[in-house]
Amino acid sequence: MRAVATLGGVGYLPYAPGTWGSAVAVPLGLAIHAVAGFWGLAVAALAAFALGWWSVVVMTRGLADHDLSEIVIDELLGIWIALLPLSYGLWAAGSDAVLAAWPGWIAAFVLFRLFDIWKPGPIGWADKRTDPLGVMLDDAIAGVFAAILVAALALAWPGALGF
């Protein structure tokens, strides 16, 4: 459970473990998309939510603080949600050019981190929850916000995100 919550120890890296967790999540999301396509990434995101929630429950049992800095499974979830519009666009286009979409992957990363740090509106509400669900929800919502902007960028500037 500790390995799941910390992404195999990535959460123990010094200085901004959430950013490290997000950085690791991008190539993992790319790999899942390359192997299993959009639906694989969507199912993986759902699994990450369930496994993440469970791992946070177990890892923080008996603690007052459920949002420990070393828990970064929530960042993985948020990034994978932010990547879904790109994954869908590549899948719908029948494109195997996953690496050619690098501007989109970077945009998803930057936008997710922005929302995860800034915590506007419902992201802040979820972050204020004092339970393991709140740990996962704030990043899930930040991922949705980032995904919406990534999709808007793709629609506003076709080709700008690499597909």
JSON list of C-alpha atoms in Angstrom, two decimals:
[
{"chain": "A", "resi": 1, "resn": "MET", "atom": "CA", "xyz": [0.00, 0.00, 0.00]},
{"chain": "A", "resi": 2, "resn": "ARG", "atom": "CA", "xyz": [2.88, 2.41, 0.75]},
{"chain": "A", "resi": 3, "resn": "ALA", "atom": "CA", "xyz": [4.39, 1.59, -2.65]},
{"chain": "A", "resi": 4, "resn": "VAL", "atom": "CA", "xyz": [1.09, 2.42, -4.37]},
{"chain": "A", "resi": 5, "resn": "ALA", "atom": "CA", "xyz": [0.55, 5.68, -2.46]},
{"chain": "A", "resi": 6, "resn": "THR", "atom": "CA", "xyz": [4.11, 6.89, -3.07]},
{"chain": "A", "resi": 7, "resn": "LEU", "atom": "CA", "xyz": [4.39, 5.55, -6.64]},
{"chain": "A", "resi": 8, "resn": "GLY", "atom": "CA", "xyz": [7.15, 3.18, -5.71]},
{"chain": "A", "resi": 9, "resn": "GLY", "atom": "CA", "xyz": [8.92, 5.73, -3.51]},
{"chain": "A", "resi": 10, "resn": "VAL", "atom": "CA", "xyz": [8.77, 8.69, -5.90]},
{"chain": "A", "resi": 11, "resn": "GLY", "atom": "CA", "xyz": [6.88, 10.60, -3.21]},
{"chain": "A", "resi": 12, "resn": "TYR", "atom": "CA", "xyz": [9.97, 10.48, -1.01]},
{"chain": "A", "resi": 13, "resn": "LEU", "atom": "CA", "xyz": [12.06, 12.49, -3.48]},
{"chain": "A", "resi": 14, "resn": "PRO", "atom": "CA", "xyz": [13.05, 15.86, -2.01]},
{"chain": "A", "resi": 15, "resn": "TYR", "atom": "CA", "xyz": [11.63, 19.19, -3.14]},
{"chain": "A", "resi": 16, "resn": "ALA", "atom": "CA", "xyz": [8.13, 19.16, -4.62]},
{"chain": "A", "resi": 17, "resn": "PRO", "atom": "CA", "xyz": [7.13, 15.48, -4.46]},
{"chain": "A", "resi": 18, "resn": "GLY", "atom": "CA", "xyz": [3.83, 16.31, -6.19]},
{"chain": "A", "resi": 19, "resn": "THR", "atom": "CA", "xyz": [5.72, 17.60, -9.21]},
{"chain": "A", "resi": 20, "resn": "TRP", "atom": "CA", "xyz": [7.90, 14.48, -9.22]},
{"chain": "A", "resi": 21, "resn": "GLY", "atom": "CA", "xyz": [4.80, 12.29, -9.04]},
{"chain": "A", "resi": 22, "resn": "SER", "atom": "CA", "xyz": [3.24, 14.22, -11.91]},
{"chain": "A", "resi": 23, "resn": "ALA", "atom": "CA", "xyz": [6.43, 13.96, -13.96]},
{"chain": "A", "resi": 24, "resn": "VAL", "atom": "CA", "xyz": [6.51, 10.18, -13.51]},
{"chain": "A", "resi": 25, "resn": "ALA", "atom": "CA", "xyz": [2.80, 9.91, -14.34]},
{"chain": "A", "resi": 26, "resn": "VAL", "atom": "CA", "xyz": [3.18, 11.44, -17.82]},
{"chain": "A", "resi": 27, "resn": "PRO", "atom": "CA", "xyz": [5.41, 8.73, -19.35]},
{"chain": "A", "resi": 28, "resn": "LEU", "atom": "CA", "xyz": [3.36, 6.05, -17.58]},
{"chain": "A", "resi": 29, "resn": "GLY", "atom": "CA", "xyz": [0.23, 7.53, -19.18]},
{"chain": "A", "resi": 30, "resn": "LEU", "atom": "CA", "xyz": [1.99, 7.64, -22.55]},
{"chain": "A", "resi": 31, "resn": "ALA", "atom": "CA", "xyz": [2.96, 3.99, -22.19]},
{"chain": "A", "resi": 32, "resn": "ILE", "atom": "CA", "xyz": [-0.58, 2.95, -21.27]},
{"chain": "A", "resi": 33, "resn": "HIS", "atom": "CA", "xyz": [-1.96, 4.87, -24.24]},
{"chain": "A", "resi": 34, "resn": "ALA", "atom": "CA", "xyz": [0.63, 3.32, -26.58]},
{"chain": "A", "resi": 35, "resn": "VAL", "atom": "CA", "xyz": [-0.27, -0.19, -25.43]},
{"chain": "A", "resi": 36, "resn": "ALA", "atom": "CA", "xyz": [-4.01, 0.06, -24.73]},
{"chain": "A", "resi": 37, "resn": "GLY", "atom": "CA", "xyz": [-5.21, 3.29, -26.34]},
{"chain": "A", "resi": 38, "resn": "PHE", "atom": "CA", "xyz": [-7.73, 5.75, -24.96]},
{"chain": "A", "resi": 39, "resn": "TRP", "atom": "CA", "xyz": [-9.91, 3.14, -23.26]},
{"chain": "A", "resi": 40, "resn": "GLY", "atom": "CA", "xyz": [-6.89, 1.62, -21.57]},
{"chain": "A", "resi": 41, "resn": "LEU", "atom": "CA", "xyz": [-5.90, 4.99, -20.14]},
{"chain": "A", "resi": 42, "resn": "ALA", "atom": "CA", "xyz": [-9.48, 5.70, -19.04]},
{"chain": "A", "resi": 43, "resn": "VAL", "atom": "CA", "xyz": [-9.71, 2.36, -17.23]},
{"chain": "A", "resi": 44, "resn": "ALA", "atom": "CA", "xyz": [-6.25, 2.90, -15.72]},
{"chain": "A", "resi": 45, "resn": "ALA", "atom": "CA", "xyz": [-7.41, 6.29, -14.37]},
{"chain": "A", "resi": 46, "resn": "LEU", "atom": "CA", "xyz": [-10.44, 4.67, -12.75]},
{"chain": "A", "resi": 47, "resn": "ALA", "atom": "CA", "xyz": [-8.21, 1.98, -11.26]},
{"chain": "A", "resi": 48, "resn": "ALA", "atom": "CA", "xyz": [-5.79, 4.65, -10.02]},
{"chain": "A", "resi": 49, "resn": "PHE", "atom": "CA", "xyz": [-8.66, 6.39, -8.23]},
{"chain": "A", "resi": 50, "resn": "ALA", "atom": "CA", "xyz": [-9.77, 3.19, -6.50]},
{"chain": "A", "resi": 51, "resn": "LEU", "atom": "CA", "xyz": [-6.26, 1.99, -5.64]},
{"chain": "A", "resi": 52, "resn": "GLY", "atom": "CA", "xyz": [-5.23, 5.48, -4.61]},
{"chain": "A", "resi": 53, "resn": "TRP", "atom": "CA", "xyz": [-8.17, 5.95, -2.29]},
{"chain": "A", "resi": 54, "resn": "TRP", "atom": "CA", "xyz": [-7.54, 2.53, -0.73]},
{"chain": "A", "resi": 55, "resn": "SER", "atom": "CA", "xyz": [-3.81, 3.18, -0.30]},
{"chain": "A", "resi": 56, "resn": "VAL", "atom": "CA", "xyz": [-4.42, 6.57, 1.33]},
{"chain": "A", "resi": 57, "resn": "VAL", "atom": "CA", "xyz": [-6.96, 5.02, 3.71]},
{"chain": "A", "resi": 58, "resn": "VAL", "atom": "CA", "xyz": [-4.49, 2.32, 4.74]},
{"chain": "A", "resi": 59, "resn": "MET", "atom": "CA", "xyz": [-1.38, 4.52, 4.85]},
{"chain": "A", "resi": 60, "resn": "THR", "atom": "CA", "xyz": [-2.99, 7.26, 6.94]},
{"chain": "A", "resi": 61, "resn": "ARG", "atom": "CA", "xyz": [-5.10, 5.10, 9.27]},
{"chain": "A", "resi": 62, "resn": "GLY", "atom": "CA", "xyz": [-4.94, 6.68, 12.74]},
{"chain": "A", "resi": 63, "resn": "LEU", "atom": "CA", "xyz": [-3.31, 9.90, 11.53]},
{"chain": "A", "resi": 64, "resn": "ALA", "atom": "CA", "xyz": [-4.92, 13.32, 11.74]},
{"chain": "A", "resi": 65, "resn": "ASP", "atom": "CA", "xyz": [-3.31, 14.40, 8.43]},
{"chain": "A", "resi": 66, "resn": "HIS", "atom": "CA", "xyz": [-4.39, 12.30, 5.46]},
{"chain": "A", "resi": 67, "resn": "ASP", "atom": "CA", "xyz": [-2.62, 14.43, 2.84]},
{"chain": "A", "resi": 68, "resn": "LEU", "atom": "CA", "xyz": [0.98, 13.47, 3.51]},
{"chain": "A", "resi": 69, "resn": "SER", "atom": "CA", "xyz": [3.47, 15.03, 1.08]},
{"chain": "A", "resi": 70, "resn": "GLU", "atom": "CA", "xyz": [4.87, 11.62, 0.11]},
{"chain": "A", "resi": 71, "resn": "ILE", "atom": "CA", "xyz": [1.46, 10.46, -1.14]},
{"chain": "A", "resi": 72, "resn": "VAL", "atom": "CA", "xyz": [1.57, 11.16, -4.88]},
{"chain": "A", "resi": 73, "resn": "ILE", "atom": "CA", "xyz": [-0.85, 8.60, -6.31]},
{"chain": "A", "resi": 74, "resn": "ASP", "atom": "CA", "xyz": [-3.33, 11.48, -6.44]},
{"chain": "A", "resi": 75, "resn": "GLU", "atom": "CA", "xyz": [-1.03, 13.36, -8.83]},
{"chain": "A", "resi": 76, "resn": "LEU", "atom": "CA", "xyz": [-0.87, 10.31, -11.08]},
{"chain": "A", "resi": 77, "resn": "LEU", "atom": "CA", "xyz": [-4.67, 10.26, -11.18]},
{"chain": "A", "resi": 78, "resn": "GLY", "atom": "CA", "xyz": [-4.88, 13.97, -11.99]},
{"chain": "A", "resi": 79, "resn": "ILE", "atom": "CA", "xyz": [-2.32, 13.76, -14.78]},
{"chain": "A", "resi": 80, "resn": "TRP", "atom": "CA", "xyz": [-4.00, 10.74, -16.35]},
{"chain": "A", "resi": 81, "resn": "ILE", "atom": "CA", "xyz": [-7.32, 12.60, -16.35]},
{"chain": "A", "resi": 82, "resn": "ALA", "atom": "CA", "xyz": [-5.61, 15.64, -17.91]},
{"chain": "A", "resi": 83, "resn": "LEU", "atom": "CA", "xyz": [-4.14, 13.38, -20.62]},
{"chain": "A", "resi": 84, "resn": "LEU", "atom": "CA", "xyz": [-7.48, 11.85, -21.60]},
{"chain": "A", "resi": 85, "resn": "PRO", "atom": "CA", "xyz": [-8.41, 14.45, -24.28]},
{"chain": "A", "resi": 86, "resn": "LEU", "atom": "CA", "xyz": [-5.06, 13.94, -25.98]},
{"chain": "A", "resi": 87, "resn": "SER", "atom": "CA", "xyz": [-5.37, 10.19, -25.77]},
{"chain": "A", "resi": 88, "resn": "TYR", "atom": "CA", "xyz": [-8.89, 10.39, -27.19]},
{"chain": "A", "resi": 89, "resn": "GLY", "atom": "CA", "xyz": [-7.78, 12.68, -30.02]},
{"chain": "A", "resi": 90, "resn": "LEU", "atom": "CA", "xyz": [-4.97, 10.35, -31.03]},
{"chain": "A", "resi": 91, "resn": "TRP", "atom": "CA", "xyz": [-7.22, 7.31, -30.74]},
{"chain": "A", "resi": 92, "resn": "ALA", "atom": "CA", "xyz": [-10.06, 8.93, -32.73]},
{"chain": "A", "resi": 93, "resn": "ALA", "atom": "CA", "xyz": [-7.60, 9.99, -35.44]},
{"chain": "A", "resi": 94, "resn": "GLY", "atom": "CA", "xyz": [-6.17, 6.48, -35.58]},
{"chain": "A", "resi": 95, "resn": "SER", "atom": "CA", "xyz": [-2.75, 7.94, -34.94]},
{"chain": "A", "resi": 96, "resn": "ASP", "atom": "CA", "xyz": [0.17, 6.02, -33.50]},
{"chain": "A", "resi": 97, "resn": "ALA", "atom": "CA", "xyz": [2.22, 9.21, -33.26]},
{"chain": "A", "resi": 98, "resn": "VAL", "atom": "CA", "xyz": [2.10, 9.40, -29.47]},
{"chain": "A", "resi": 99, "resn": "LEU", "atom": "CA", "xyz": [5.46, 11.16, -29.21]},
{"chain": "A", "resi": 100, "resn": "ALA", "atom": "CA", "xyz": [4.50, 13.69, -31.89]},
{"chain": "A", "resi": 101, "resn": "ALA", "atom": "CA", "xyz": [1.83, 14.94, -29.49]},
{"chain": "A", "resi": 102, "resn": "TRP", "atom": "CA", "xyz": [4.50, 16.11, -27.03]},
{"chain": "A", "resi": 103, "resn": "PRO", "atom": "CA", "xyz": [3.20, 19.71, -26.90]},
{"chain": "A", "resi": 104, "resn": "GLY", "atom": "CA", "xyz": [-0.12, 18.34, -25.63]},
{"chain": "A", "resi": 105, "resn": "TRP", "atom": "CA", "xyz": [1.51, 16.15, -22.99]},
{"chain": "A", "resi": 106, "resn": "ILE", "atom": "CA", "xyz": [3.47, 19.17, -21.74]},
{"chain": "A", "resi": 107, "resn": "ALA", "atom": "CA", "xyz": [0.34, 21.35, -21.75]},
{"chain": "A", "resi": 108, "resn": "ALA", "atom": "CA", "xyz": [-1.53, 18.71, -19.73]},
{"chain": "A", "resi": 109, "resn": "PHE", "atom": "CA", "xyz": [1.33, 18.55, -17.21]},
{"chain": "A", "resi": 110, "resn": "VAL", "atom": "CA", "xyz": [1.63, 22.32, -16.81]},
{"chain": "A", "resi": 111, "resn": "LEU", "atom": "CA", "xyz": [-2.11, 22.94, -16.61]},
{"chain": "A", "resi": 112, "resn": "PHE", "atom": "CA", "xyz": [-2.62, 20.14, -14.09]},
{"chain": "A", "resi": 113, "resn": "ARG", "atom": "CA", "xyz": [0.20, 21.42, -11.88]},
{"chain": "A", "resi": 114, "resn": "LEU", "atom": "CA", "xyz": [-1.21, 24.97, -12.11]},
{"chain": "A", "resi": 115, "resn": "PHE", "atom": "CA", "xyz": [-4.67, 23.86, -10.97]},
{"chain": "A", "resi": 116, "resn": "ASP", "atom": "CA", "xyz": [-3.24, 21.50, -8.34]},
{"chain": "A", "resi": 117, "resn": "ILE", "atom": "CA", "xyz": [-1.19, 24.32, -6.77]},
{"chain": "A", "resi": 118, "resn": "TRP", "atom": "CA", "xyz": [-3.69, 27.18, -7.27]},
{"chain": "A", "resi": 119, "resn": "LYS", "atom": "CA", "xyz": [-6.76, 25.14, -6.17]},
{"chain": "A", "resi": 120, "resn": "PRO", "atom": "CA", "xyz": [-9.58, 27.35, -7.49]},
{"chain": "A", "resi": 121, "resn": "GLY", "atom": "CA", "xyz": [-13.24, 26.66, -6.65]},
{"chain": "A", "resi": 122, "resn": "PRO", "atom": "CA", "xyz": [-14.17, 23.01, -6.26]},
{"chain": "A", "resi": 123, "resn": "ILE", "atom": "CA", "xyz": [-10.51, 21.94, -6.20]},
{"chain": "A", "resi": 124, "resn": "GLY", "atom": "CA", "xyz": [-10.02, 24.01, -3.03]},
{"chain": "A", "resi": 125, "resn": "TRP", "atom": "CA", "xyz": [-13.25, 22.64, -1.58]},
{"chain": "A", "resi": 126, "resn": "ALA", "atom": "CA", "xyz": [-12.08, 19.06, -2.09]},
{"chain": "A", "resi": 127, "resn": "ASP", "atom": "CA", "xyz": [-8.64, 19.91, -0.71]},
{"chain": "A", "resi": 128, "resn": "LYS", "atom": "CA", "xyz": [-10.23, 21.16, 2.53]},
{"chain": "A", "resi": 129, "resn": "ARG", "atom": "CA", "xyz": [-11.79, 17.75, 3.18]},
{"chain": "A", "resi": 130, "resn": "THR", "atom": "CA", "xyz": [-9.98, 16.00, 5.98]},
{"chain": "A", "resi": 131, "resn": "ASP", "atom": "CA", "xyz": [-10.36, 12.46, 4.70]},
{"chain": "A", "resi": 132, "resn": "PRO", "atom": "CA", "xyz": [-8.65, 10.18, 2.17]},
{"chain": "A", "resi": 133, "resn": "LEU", "atom": "CA", "xyz": [-11.37, 10.85, -0.40]},
{"chain": "A", "resi": 134, "resn": "GLY", "atom": "CA", "xyz": [-10.45, 14.54, -0.33]},
{"chain": "A", "resi": 135, "resn": "VAL", "atom": "CA", "xyz": [-6.82, 13.63, -1.06]},
{"chain": "A", "resi": 136, "resn": "MET", "atom": "CA", "xyz": [-7.89, 11.96, -4.28]},
{"chain": "A", "resi": 137, "resn": "LEU", "atom": "CA", "xyz": [-10.75, 14.31, -5.22]},
{"chain": "A", "resi": 138, "resn": "ASP", "atom": "CA", "xyz": [-8.82, 17.58, -5.36]},
{"chain": "A", "resi": 139, "resn": "ASP", "atom": "CA", "xyz": [-6.38, 16.13, -7.88]},
{"chain": "A", "resi": 140, "resn": "ALA", "atom": "CA", "xyz": [-9.15, 14.42, -9.85]},
{"chain": "A", "resi": 141, "resn": "ILE", "atom": "CA", "xyz": [-10.96, 17.75, -10.16]},
{"chain": "A", "resi": 142, "resn": "ALA", "atom": "CA", "xyz": [-7.71, 19.56, -11.04]},
{"chain": "A", "resi": 143, "resn": "GLY", "atom": "CA", "xyz": [-7.23, 16.92, -13.74]},
{"chain": "A", "resi": 144, "resn": "VAL", "atom": "CA", "xyz": [-10.72, 17.58, -15.09]},
{"chain": "A", "resi": 145, "resn": "PHE", "atom": "CA", "xyz": [-10.03, 21.34, -15.21]},
{"chain": "A", "resi": 146, "resn": "ALA", "atom": "CA", "xyz": [-6.74, 20.70, -17.02]},
{"chain": "A", "resi": 147, "resn": "ALA", "atom": "CA", "xyz": [-8.44, 18.25, -19.41]},
{"chain": "A", "resi": 148, "resn": "ILE", "atom": "CA", "xyz": [-11.07, 20.84, -20.30]},
{"chain": "A", "resi": 149, "resn": "LEU", "atom": "CA", "xyz": [-8.39, 23.40, -21.14]},
{"chain": "A", "resi": 150, "resn": "VAL", "atom": "CA", "xyz": [-6.33, 20.86, -23.07]},
{"chain": "A", "resi": 151, "resn": "ALA", "atom": "CA", "xyz": [-9.42, 19.98, -25.13]},
{"chain": "A", "resi": 152, "resn": "ALA", "atom": "CA", "xyz": [-10.17, 23.68, -25.66]},
{"chain": "A", "resi": 153, "resn": "LEU", "atom": "CA", "xyz": [-6.59, 24.27, -26.85]},
{"chain": "A", "resi": 154, "resn": "ALA", "atom": "CA", "xyz": [-6.86, 21.35, -29.25]},
{"chain": "A", "resi": 155, "resn": "LEU", "atom": "CA", "xyz": [-10.12, 22.71, -30.66]},
{"chain": "A", "resi": 156, "resn": "ALA", "atom": "CA", "xyz": [-8.93, 26.33, -30.84]},
{"chain": "A", "resi": 157, "resn": "TRP", "atom": "CA", "xyz": [-5.60, 25.53, -32.50]},
{"chain": "A", "resi": 158, "resn": "PRO", "atom": "CA", "xyz": [-5.81, 22.28, -34.44]},
{"chain": "A", "resi": 159, "resn": "GLY", "atom": "CA", "xyz": [-2.38, 20.72, -34.75]},
{"chain": "A", "resi": 160, "resn": "ALA", "atom": "CA", "xyz": [-0.85, 22.88, -32.01]},
{"chain": "A", "resi": 161, "resn": "LEU", "atom": "CA", "xyz": [-0.80, 19.99, -29.56]},
{"chain": "A", "resi": 162, "resn": "GLY", "atom": "CA", "xyz": [0.94, 17.68, -31.99]},
{"chain": "A", "resi": 163, "resn": "PHE", "atom": "CA", "xyz": [-1.94, 15.75, -33.54]}
]
